[in-house]
Coordinates of N, CA and C in Angstrom, one line a residue:
Chain A
X1 N 0.9 -1.5 0.6 CA 0.0 -0.2 0.3 C 0.7 1.6 -0.2
X2 N 0.4 2.3 -1.2 CA 1.3 3.5 -1.0 C 1.0 4.5 0.5
X3 N -0.2 4.0 0.8 CA -0.9 4.8 1.6 C -1.7 6.0 0.8
X4 N -1.3 7.2 1.3 CA -1.9 8.8 1.0 C -0.5 9.5 0.4
X5 N -1.1 9.6 -0.9 CA -0.1 10.3 -1.6 C -0.6 11.6 -2.1
X6 N 0.5 12.9 -2.2 CA -0.3 14.1 -2.6 C 1.0 14.6 -3.7
X7 N 0.8 14.9 -4.7 CA 1.4 15.8 -5.6 C 0.9 17.3 -5.9
X8 N 1.8 18.1 -6.2 CA 3.1 18.1 -6.2 C 3.2 18.1 -5.1
X9 N 4.9 17.7 -4.7 CA 5.6 18.1 -3.2 C 5.7 19.8 -3.1
X10 N 5.8 20.6 -4.1 CA 6.2 22.0 -3.8 C 5.6 22.4 -5.3
X11 N 5.1 23.9 -4.9 CA 4.8 25.1 -5.9 C 4.8 26.2 -5.9
X12 N 4.9 26.8 -6.7 CA 5.4 28.2 -6.6 C 3.7 28.8 -8.1
X13 N 3.4 29.6 -7.2 CA 2.1 30.1 -8.6 C 2.1 31.6 -7.8
X14 N 1.6 32.5 -9.2 CA 1.5 34.0 -9.3 C -0.1 34.1 -8.7
X15 N 0.1 35.5 -8.1 CA -1.2 35.8 -7.5 C -2.6 35.9 -8.7
X16 N -3.3 34.6 -8.5 CA -4.8 34.9 -9.4 C -4.7 33.4 -10.3
X17 N -3.0 32.8 -10.0 CA -3.5 31.4 -10.8 C -4.3 30.5 -10.5
X18 N -4.5 29.6 -10.9 CA -5.6 28.5 -10.2 C -4.3 27.3 -10.2
X19 N -4.8 26.3 -9.5 CA -3.8 25.0 -9.3 C -5.1 23.8 -8.9
X20 N -4.9 22.7 -8.8 CA -5.2 21.4 -8.5 C -4.2 20.6 -7.4
X21 N -4.3 20.5 -6.3 CA -3.6 19.6 -5.8 C -4.3 18.4 -5.4
X22 N -3.4 17.0 -5.8 CA -3.7 16.2 -5.9 C -3.5 15.0 -4.8
X23 N -4.9 14.7 -4.4 CA -4.6 13.5 -2.8 C -5.5 12.4 -3.6
X24 N -4.8 11.5 -3.1 CA -5.3 10.1 -3.8 C -4.6 8.7 -2.6
X25 N -5.5 7.8 -1.9 CA -5.1 6.6 -0.7 C -5.3 5.1 -1.8
X26 N -4.9 4.7 -1.4 CA -5.5 3.5 -1.8 C -5.4 2.5 -0.6
X27 N -6.2 2.7 0.4 CA -6.6 2.2 1.8 C -7.8 1.6 1.6
X28 N -9.0 2.2 0.4 CA -10.5 2.0 0.0 C -11.0 2.6 1.7
X29 N -10.6 3.7 1.8 CA -10.9 4.7 2.9 C -12.3 5.5 2.5
X30 N -13.3 6.0 3.4 CA -14.7 6.4 3.1 C -14.1 7.8 3.1
X31 N -13.5 7.9 4.3 CA -13.5 9.6 4.9 C -12.2 10.3 4.4
X32 N -12.0 11.6 4.0 CA -11.0 12.1 3.1 C -11.2 13.3 3.5
X33 N -9.8 14.4 3.9 CA -10.0 15.5 4.0 C -9.0 16.1 4.0
X34 N -8.9 17.5 3.7 CA -7.7 18.3 3.4 C -7.4 19.7 4.9
X35 N -6.3 19.5 5.1 CA -6.1 20.7 6.0 C -4.9 21.3 5.4
X36 N -4.7 22.6 6.2 CA -3.7 23.9 6.3 C -3.0 23.6 7.1
X37 N -1.8 23.8 6.9 CA -0.8 24.0 8.3 C 0.2 25.3 8.0
X38 N -0.3 26.4 9.3 CA 0.6 27.2 8.9 C 1.0 27.7 10.2
X39 N 2.0 28.6 10.4 CA 3.5 28.6 11.7 C 2.1 29.4 12.5
X40 N 2.1 28.7 13.5 CA 1.3 29.4 14.9 C -0.4 28.9 15.0
X41 N -0.5 28.0 13.9 CA -2.0 27.9 13.9 C -2.7 26.7 13.9
X42 N -1.5 25.3 14.1 CA -1.4 24.0 14.3 C -2.1 23.6 12.3
X43 N -2.8 22.4 12.7 CA -3.5 22.0 11.3 C -5.0 22.8 11.2
X44 N -5.8 23.4 9.6 CA -6.7 23.7 9.8 C -7.7 22.9 8.8
X45 N -9.0 22.5 9.1 CA -9.4 21.6 8.5 C -10.2 22.6 7.4
X46 N -9.6 22.3 5.9 CA -10.4 23.0 4.6 C -11.6 22.3 4.1
X47 N -11.6 21.6 3.8 CA -13.0 20.6 3.6 C -13.0 19.3 3.6
X48 N -14.0 18.6 3.5 CA -13.9 17.0 4.2 C -14.8 16.2 3.0
X49 N -14.9 15.0 3.2 CA -15.5 14.5 2.6 C -15.6 12.9 3.5
X50 N -16.9 12.3 3.3 CA -17.3 11.1 4.0 C -17.5 9.4 2.9
X51 N -17.3 10.5 1.7 CA -17.5 9.2 0.4 C -17.8 9.9 -0.5
X52 N -17.8 9.1 -1.5 CA -17.5 9.6 -3.2 C -18.8 10.1 -3.0
X53 N -19.0 10.9 -3.6 CA -19.9 12.1 -4.5 C -20.5 13.2 -2.9
X54 N -20.0 13.0 -1.7 CA -20.3 13.6 -0.5 C -19.3 14.1 -0.2
X55 N -19.7 15.6 -0.2 CA -18.4 16.7 0.5 C -18.8 17.4 1.2
X56 N -18.3 18.3 2.1 CA -18.8 19.5 3.4 C -17.3 20.1 3.4
X57 N -17.9 21.6 3.9 CA -17.1 22.5 4.6 C -15.8 22.3 5.7
X58 N -15.3 22.5 6.0 CA -14.4 22.8 7.0 C -14.1 24.2 7.9
X59 N -12.9 24.6 8.7 CA -12.9 25.5 9.1 C -12.9 26.7 8.1
X60 N -12.1 26.3 7.2 CA -10.8 27.7 6.3 C -11.7 27.2 5.3
X61 N -12.8 27.1 4.5 CA -13.4 26.8 3.0 C -13.0 27.4 2.0
X62 N -13.2 28.8 2.3 CA -13.2 29.9 1.6 C -11.9 29.8 0.7
X63 N -12.1 29.9 -0.6 CA -11.4 29.9 -1.6 C -10.5 28.9 -2.0
X64 N -11.3 27.8 -1.8 CA -10.7 26.4 -2.4 C -12.1 25.9 -2.7
X65 N -12.2 24.6 -3.5 CA -13.1 23.7 -3.9 C -12.3 22.3 -4.0
X66 N -13.2 21.5 -3.8 CA -13.5 20.0 -3.3 C -14.6 19.9 -4.6
X67 N -14.0 18.2 -4.9 CA -15.1 16.8 -5.7 C -14.3 16.0 -4.9
X68 N -15.3 14.7 -5.1 CA -14.9 13.4 -4.5 C -15.6 12.5 -5.2
X69 N -15.0 12.1 -7.0 CA -15.7 11.5 -7.6 C -15.7 9.6 -7.6
X70 N -14.3 9.5 -7.3 CA -14.1 8.3 -6.6 C -14.2 8.0 -5.3
X71 N -14.0 6.8 -4.8 CA -13.3 6.7 -3.2 C -11.8 6.6 -3.1
X72 N -11.0 7.2 -4.2 CA -9.2 6.9 -3.8 C -9.2 8.3 -4.0
X73 N -9.7 9.2 -5.0 CA -9.2 10.8 -5.1 C -10.0 11.3 -4.5
X74 N -9.0 12.5 -4.2 CA -9.7 14.0 -3.6 C -9.3 15.7 -3.7
X75 N -8.8 15.9 -5.1 CA -8.3 17.1 -5.2 C -9.0 18.3 -5.4
X76 N -7.9 19.3 -4.5 CA -8.6 20.4 -3.6 C -8.1 21.0 -5.0
X77 N -9.0 22.3 -5.3 CA -8.7 23.3 -6.1 C -8.8 24.5 -5.2
X78 N -7.5 25.4 -6.5 CA -7.6 26.9 -5.8 C -7.7 27.4 -7.0
X79 N -8.9 28.3 -7.5 CA -9.5 28.8 -8.2 C -8.7 30.6 -8.9
X80 N -8.4 31.3 -7.7 CA -7.5 32.3 -8.1 C -6.7 32.6 -6.8
X81 N -5.3 31.8 -6.4 CA -4.8 31.9 -5.7 C -4.2 33.0 -4.9
X82 N -4.3 33.8 -4.3 CA -3.8 34.4 -3.3 C -2.7 34.6 -2.2
X83 N -1.6 35.8 -1.9 CA -1.3 35.2 -0.8 C -1.1 34.2 0.6
X84 N -2.4 35.1 1.0 CA -3.1 34.1 2.4 C -3.3 32.6 1.8
X85 N -3.3 32.1 0.6 CA -3.1 30.6 0.5 C -1.7 30.3 0.8
X86 N -0.8 30.7 1.0 CA 0.8 30.2 0.9 C 0.9 29.4 2.3
X87 N 1.2 28.2 2.4 CA 1.0 27.1 3.3 C 1.3 25.9 3.0
X88 N 1.5 25.0 4.3 CA 1.9 23.9 3.8 C 0.2 22.7 3.7
X89 N -0.2 22.4 3.0 CA -1.4 21.5 2.6 C -1.1 19.7 3.2
X90 N -1.9 19.6 3.9 CA -1.8 18.2 3.6 C -3.3 17.7 3.5
X91 N -3.2 16.0 2.5 CA -4.1 15.8 3.0 C -4.4 14.7 3.8
X92 N -5.5 13.8 4.3 CA -5.9 12.9 5.3 C -6.9 12.0 4.6
X93 N -6.8 10.5 5.3 CA -8.5 10.0 5.2 C -8.1 8.8 6.3
X94 N -9.4 8.0 6.3 CA -8.9 6.8 7.4 C -10.8 6.1 7.0
X95 N -10.8 5.0 7.7 CA -11.7 3.8 6.9 C -13.0 4.6 7.6
X96 N -13.4 5.6 8.2 CA -14.4 6.2 8.6 C -14.7 6.8 9.7
X97 N -15.3 8.1 9.8 CA -15.2 9.1 10.4 C -14.8 9.2 11.7
X98 N -14.7 7.9 12.4 CA -14.5 8.0 13.9 C -13.4 7.2 13.9
X99 N -12.6 6.9 12.5 CA -11.0 6.1 13.1 C -9.9 6.7 12.5
X100 N -9.1 6.5 13.2 CA -7.8 7.3 12.9 C -7.6 7.9 12.0
X101 N -7.0 9.3 11.6 CA -6.5 9.7 10.1 C -5.4 9.3 9.7
X102 N -4.9 8.8 8.6 CA -3.9 8.8 8.5 C -3.5 10.3 7.3
X103 N -2.2 10.9 7.5 CA -1.8 11.7 6.5 C -0.8 11.5 5.2
X104 N -0.8 12.4 4.4 CA 0.3 12.6 3.3 C 1.1 13.3 3.8
X105 N 2.3 13.3 3.0 CA 3.1 13.8 3.1 C 3.3 15.6 3.3
X106 N 2.3 15.8 2.3 CA 2.3 17.3 2.0 C 2.5 17.9 0.9
X107 N 1.8 19.0 1.0 CA 2.2 20.2 -0.4 C 2.9 21.5 -0.2
X108 N 3.7 21.8 -0.2 CA 4.2 23.4 0.3 C 3.6 24.1 -0.8
X109 N 3.2 25.1 -1.0 CA 2.3 26.1 -1.7 C 2.8 27.4 -1.5
X110 N 3.3 28.4 -2.7 CA 3.9 29.1 -2.3 C 3.3 30.3 -3.3
X111 N 2.5 31.2 -2.9 CA 1.8 32.1 -3.7 C 2.7 33.3 -3.9
X112 N 2.9 34.3 -4.5 CA 3.3 35.3 -5.1 C 2.5 36.3 -6.0
Chain B
X1 N -10.4 32.2 18.0 CA -10.5 31.3 19.4 C -9.8 30.0 19.4
X2 N -8.7 29.7 20.0 CA -8.0 28.1 19.8 C -8.8 27.4 20.8
X3 N -9.6 26.8 20.1 CA -10.2 25.6 21.2 C -9.2 24.8 21.9
X4 N -7.7 24.5 21.1 CA -6.7 23.6 21.7 C -5.6 24.2 21.7
X5 N -5.1 24.2 22.8 CA -4.1 25.3 23.3 C -2.7 24.4 23.6
X6 N -1.7 24.4 23.0 CA -0.3 23.6 23.3 C 0.7 25.2 23.8
X7 N 0.4 25.7 24.8 CA 1.3 26.8 25.0 C 2.7 26.8 25.1
X8 N 3.4 25.8 25.1 CA 5.1 25.2 24.9 C 5.5 25.3 23.2
X9 N 6.1 25.9 22.6 CA 5.8 26.0 21.6 C 7.2 25.1 20.8
X10 N 8.1 25.1 22.3 CA 9.8 24.0 21.9 C 9.7 23.6 23.6
X11 N 10.4 21.9 23.3 CA 10.7 21.7 24.6 C 12.1 20.6 24.3
X12 N 13.2 20.9 25.3 CA 14.2 20.2 25.2 C 14.5 19.3 26.2
X13 N 14.6 18.1 26.3 CA 15.1 16.9 27.0 C 15.9 16.2 27.2
X14 N 17.0 15.5 28.2 CA 18.2 14.7 28.1 C 17.5 13.4 27.5
X15 N 18.5 12.6 26.8 CA 17.7 11.3 26.4 C 18.0 10.4 27.9
X16 N 16.7 9.4 27.7 CA 16.4 8.7 28.9 C 15.9 9.3 30.0
X17 N 15.6 10.9 29.9 CA 14.9 11.2 30.8 C 12.9 11.1 30.7
X18 N 12.2 11.6 31.0 CA 10.4 11.7 30.5 C 10.5 13.0 29.8
X19 N 10.2 12.7 29.0 CA 9.3 14.2 28.2 C 7.5 14.1 28.8
X20 N 7.7 15.4 29.4 CA 6.2 15.6 29.4 C 5.7 16.9 28.1
X21 N 4.4 16.7 27.6 CA 4.4 17.4 26.6 C 2.6 17.7 27.2
X22 N 1.9 19.1 27.5 CA 0.7 19.2 27.7 C 0.0 20.3 26.6
X23 N -1.1 19.7 27.0 CA -2.3 20.2 26.0 C -3.8 21.1 26.8
X24 N -4.1 21.9 26.6 CA -5.1 22.6 27.2 C -6.4 22.8 26.3
X25 N -7.9 22.3 26.5 CA -8.5 23.2 25.9 C -9.7 23.8 26.6
X26 N -10.6 24.1 25.4 CA -11.7 24.8 26.1 C -13.0 24.5 25.8
X27 N -13.3 23.9 24.5 CA -14.6 22.9 24.8 C -14.8 22.1 25.4
X28 N -16.1 22.3 26.0 CA -16.5 21.1 27.2 C -17.1 20.1 26.2
X29 N -17.6 19.8 24.8 CA -18.2 19.2 23.9 C -16.9 18.2 23.6
X30 N -15.5 18.5 23.4 CA -14.7 17.6 23.5 C -14.5 16.0 23.9
X31 N -14.8 15.0 23.6 CA -14.7 14.2 24.7 C -14.1 12.8 23.7
X32 N -12.7 13.2 22.9 CA -11.7 12.0 21.9 C -10.8 13.0 22.1
X33 N -9.6 13.0 22.3 CA -8.2 13.6 22.1 C -7.1 12.9 21.4
X34 N -6.4 13.0 20.2 CA -5.2 12.5 20.3 C -4.0 13.4 20.4
X35 N -2.7 12.0 20.4 CA -2.0 13.2 20.0 C -1.1 12.2 18.5
X36 N -0.6 13.5 17.7 CA 0.2 13.2 16.3 C 1.5 13.7 16.6
X37 N 2.6 12.7 16.1 CA 4.0 12.8 15.8 C 4.0 13.7 14.6
X38 N 4.9 14.4 14.2 CA 5.1 15.0 12.8 C 6.7 15.0 12.5
X39 N 7.5 14.2 11.8 CA 8.7 14.7 11.5 C 9.1 16.1 10.0
X40 N 9.9 16.8 10.2 CA 10.0 17.5 9.4 C 9.9 16.7 7.4
X41 N 9.1 17.2 6.5 CA 8.9 17.1 5.3 C 7.9 15.8 5.2
X42 N 7.3 15.7 6.3 CA 6.4 14.5 6.4 C 4.8 14.7 7.1
X43 N 4.0 13.9 6.9 CA 2.4 14.9 6.9 C 2.7 13.8 8.6
X44 N 1.7 14.5 9.6 CA 1.4 13.8 11.0 C 1.1 12.3 11.2
X45 N 1.9 11.6 12.2 CA 1.4 10.3 12.2 C 0.8 9.8 13.5
X46 N -0.5 9.3 13.5 CA -0.6 8.8 14.6 C -0.2 8.3 16.1
X47 N -0.3 8.9 16.9 CA 0.5 8.5 18.1 C 0.2 7.5 18.9
X48 N -1.2 8.0 20.0 CA -1.9 7.8 20.9 C -3.4 8.3 20.9
X49 N -4.1 8.0 21.8 CA -5.2 8.5 22.0 C -6.1 8.6 23.2
X50 N -7.0 9.2 23.8 CA -7.8 8.9 24.4 C -9.7 9.0 24.8
X51 N -10.1 8.5 25.2 CA -11.5 9.2 25.4 C -12.0 9.2 26.7
X52 N -12.7 10.5 26.8 CA -12.8 11.2 28.0 C -13.7 10.4 29.0
X53 N -14.0 8.7 28.9 CA -14.5 8.0 29.6 C -13.1 7.3 30.6
X54 N -11.9 7.6 30.0 CA -10.4 7.3 30.5 C -9.8 8.9 31.4
X55 N -8.8 8.1 32.2 CA -8.2 9.1 32.3 C -6.7 8.8 32.0
X56 N -6.6 7.9 31.4 CA -4.6 7.5 31.0 C -4.8 6.4 30.1
X57 N -4.3 6.2 29.3 CA -4.1 5.6 28.6 C -2.4 5.2 28.0
X58 N -1.9 3.6 27.8 CA -0.4 3.6 28.1 C -0.6 2.5 26.5
X59 N 0.6 3.2 25.9 CA 0.9 2.6 25.0 C 2.4 2.9 24.8
X60 N 3.1 1.4 25.6 CA 4.7 1.1 25.5 C 5.2 2.3 26.3
X61 N 6.3 3.0 25.5 CA 6.9 4.3 26.3 C 5.9 5.7 26.4
X62 N 4.5 5.6 25.8 CA 4.1 6.9 25.8 C 2.7 6.7 26.6
X63 N 2.6 7.3 27.7 CA 1.0 7.3 28.4 C 0.8 8.9 27.9
X64 N -0.7 8.5 27.7 CA -1.6 9.9 27.8 C -2.3 9.8 28.9
X65 N -2.2 11.3 29.7 CA -3.3 11.4 30.5 C -4.7 12.7 30.4
X66 N -5.2 12.2 30.8 CA -6.3 13.2 30.6 C -6.8 13.8 32.4
X67 N -7.2 15.2 32.2 CA -8.1 15.4 33.7 C -8.8 16.4 33.0
X68 N -10.1 15.6 32.8 CA -11.7 16.8 32.4 C -11.7 17.9 33.3
X69 N -11.9 17.4 34.3 CA -12.3 18.8 35.4 C -11.2 20.0 34.8
X70 N -9.9 19.8 34.5 CA -8.8 20.9 34.6 C -9.5 21.1 33.1
X71 N -9.7 20.7 32.2 CA -9.5 20.2 30.4 C -8.0 20.5 30.2
X72 N -7.6 19.7 30.7 CA -6.1 19.5 29.7 C -5.6 18.1 30.5
X73 N -4.8 17.7 29.3 CA -4.4 16.4 28.9 C -2.6 16.5 28.7
X74 N -2.0 15.8 28.7 CA -0.6 15.3 28.9 C 0.0 14.4 28.5
X75 N 0.9 13.8 27.7 CA 1.9 13.5 26.9 C 3.6 13.2 27.6
X76 N 3.2 12.0 28.1 CA 4.3 11.1 28.8 C 5.1 10.4 28.0
X77 N 6.7 10.6 27.5 CA 7.4 9.7 27.1 C 8.8 9.4 27.8
X78 N 8.8 8.1 28.3 CA 9.5 7.3 29.1 C 9.9 6.0 28.9
X79 N 11.6 6.3 28.5 CA 12.2 6.9 28.2 C 12.4 7.8 26.9
X80 N 12.9 9.0 27.1 CA 12.8 9.7 25.4 C 14.3 9.0 25.3
X81 N 13.9 9.2 23.7 CA 14.8 8.5 23.1 C 15.2 9.6 21.6
X82 N 16.3 9.9 20.9 CA 16.3 10.6 19.9 C 15.5 10.9 19.0
X83 N 15.0 9.7 18.5 CA 13.8 9.7 17.6 C 12.7 10.0 17.9
X84 N 12.7 10.0 18.9 CA 11.3 11.2 19.5 C 11.4 12.9 19.4
X85 N 13.0 13.4 18.8 CA 12.8 14.7 18.5 C 11.6 14.8 17.2
X86 N 10.9 15.4 17.2 CA 9.8 16.0 16.2 C 8.7 17.1 16.8
X87 N 7.4 17.6 16.0 CA 6.4 18.3 16.5 C 5.6 17.2 16.8
X88 N 4.9 17.7 17.7 CA 3.9 17.0 18.4 C 2.6 17.5 18.6
X89 N 1.5 17.4 18.1 CA 0.0 18.4 17.9 C -0.6 17.3 18.6
X90 N -1.6 17.7 19.7 CA -2.5 17.8 20.3 C -3.8 17.9 19.3
X91 N -4.8 16.9 19.4 CA -5.8 17.4 18.5 C -7.4 16.5 19.4
X92 N -8.5 17.2 19.3 CA -9.8 16.9 19.6 C -10.9 17.2 19.2
X93 N -11.8 15.9 19.7 CA -13.0 16.1 18.7 C -14.2 15.5 19.7
X94 N -15.0 15.8 18.8 CA -16.7 15.6 19.7 C -16.7 13.8 19.0
X95 N -16.8 12.6 19.7 CA -16.9 11.6 19.1 C -17.4 11.6 17.8
X96 N -19.4 12.0 17.7 CA -19.8 12.0 16.7 C -19.7 13.0 16.0
X97 N -18.1 13.9 16.0 CA -18.4 14.6 15.1 C -17.2 13.9 14.2
X98 N -16.9 14.7 12.9 CA -15.7 13.8 12.1 C -14.3 14.9 12.3
X99 N -14.8 15.7 12.6 CA -14.0 17.1 12.5 C -12.8 17.3 13.8
X100 N -11.6 17.0 13.3 CA -10.8 17.0 14.2 C -10.2 19.0 14.5
X101 N -9.8 19.1 16.1 CA -9.4 20.1 16.2 C -8.2 20.3 16.6
X102 N -6.7 21.1 15.9 CA -5.5 20.5 16.5 C -5.0 22.2 17.2
X103 N -4.1 21.4 18.1 CA -3.2 22.4 18.7 C -2.2 22.9 18.2
X104 N -1.3 24.0 18.3 CA -0.4 24.5 17.7 C 0.7 24.0 17.2
X105 N 1.3 22.9 18.3 CA 2.2 22.5 18.2 C 3.4 22.6 19.0
X106 N 3.9 21.3 19.5 CA 5.4 22.2 20.4 C 6.3 20.6 19.7
X107 N 7.7 21.7 19.4 CA 8.8 20.9 19.0 C 9.6 20.3 20.2
X108 N 9.9 19.0 20.4 CA 10.4 18.7 21.1 C 11.6 17.6 20.3
X109 N 12.8 18.6 21.2 CA 14.1 18.0 20.9 C 15.1 16.8 22.6
X110 N 15.7 16.0 21.3 CA 15.9 14.9 22.3 C 17.7 15.5 22.7
X111 N 18.4 15.8 23.6 CA 19.3 15.9 23.8 C 20.2 14.1 24.1
X112 N 21.4 14.0 23.0 CA 21.5 12.5 23.3 C 23.0 12.9 25.0

């Protein structure tokens, strides 16, 4: 099992550009989520999904879109990047909403 | 409003001694608590958890203590080893809710 994989590892964007952060898991986990980590802020939940076709907002959803067309993939889209979105992004998955979450290695995003 | 607080950004401990990491929470609805460990350039990995019906949970060198009246939990690592050097995040949730709330993290350095 590869576990939770994220691509790219690092990305530089200009303000206003769009991009998609990829997340995939091969553990047949129903629950997937996206977090961002900022200095002094811990990890904050952006969006989550309890299964294919179902998504919901977390604590800091503004500026981000998600979709869940398959159990394996949960991409995070930035439609118009802003410097405030400079952060490290982590994807996580778990068997169910009550189970322990497994995290990917992260994507470091810099928006200029 | 930071609902989960880790007031010590960093901690240094001699190898072989006890490491004690602290976490406070303000939301009385939280009833499940977790500790995650994070190495640089990697995602957080689950370490240990505790339910509010317990006041202690042990797993090898790691013990988590929960004081519900004080809304405080702590992680004890005995004995501390160089490989324990990492950032430790405390997290909390309401067991019926999939959302995790993370603290800001404590960087633990084990001195050989």
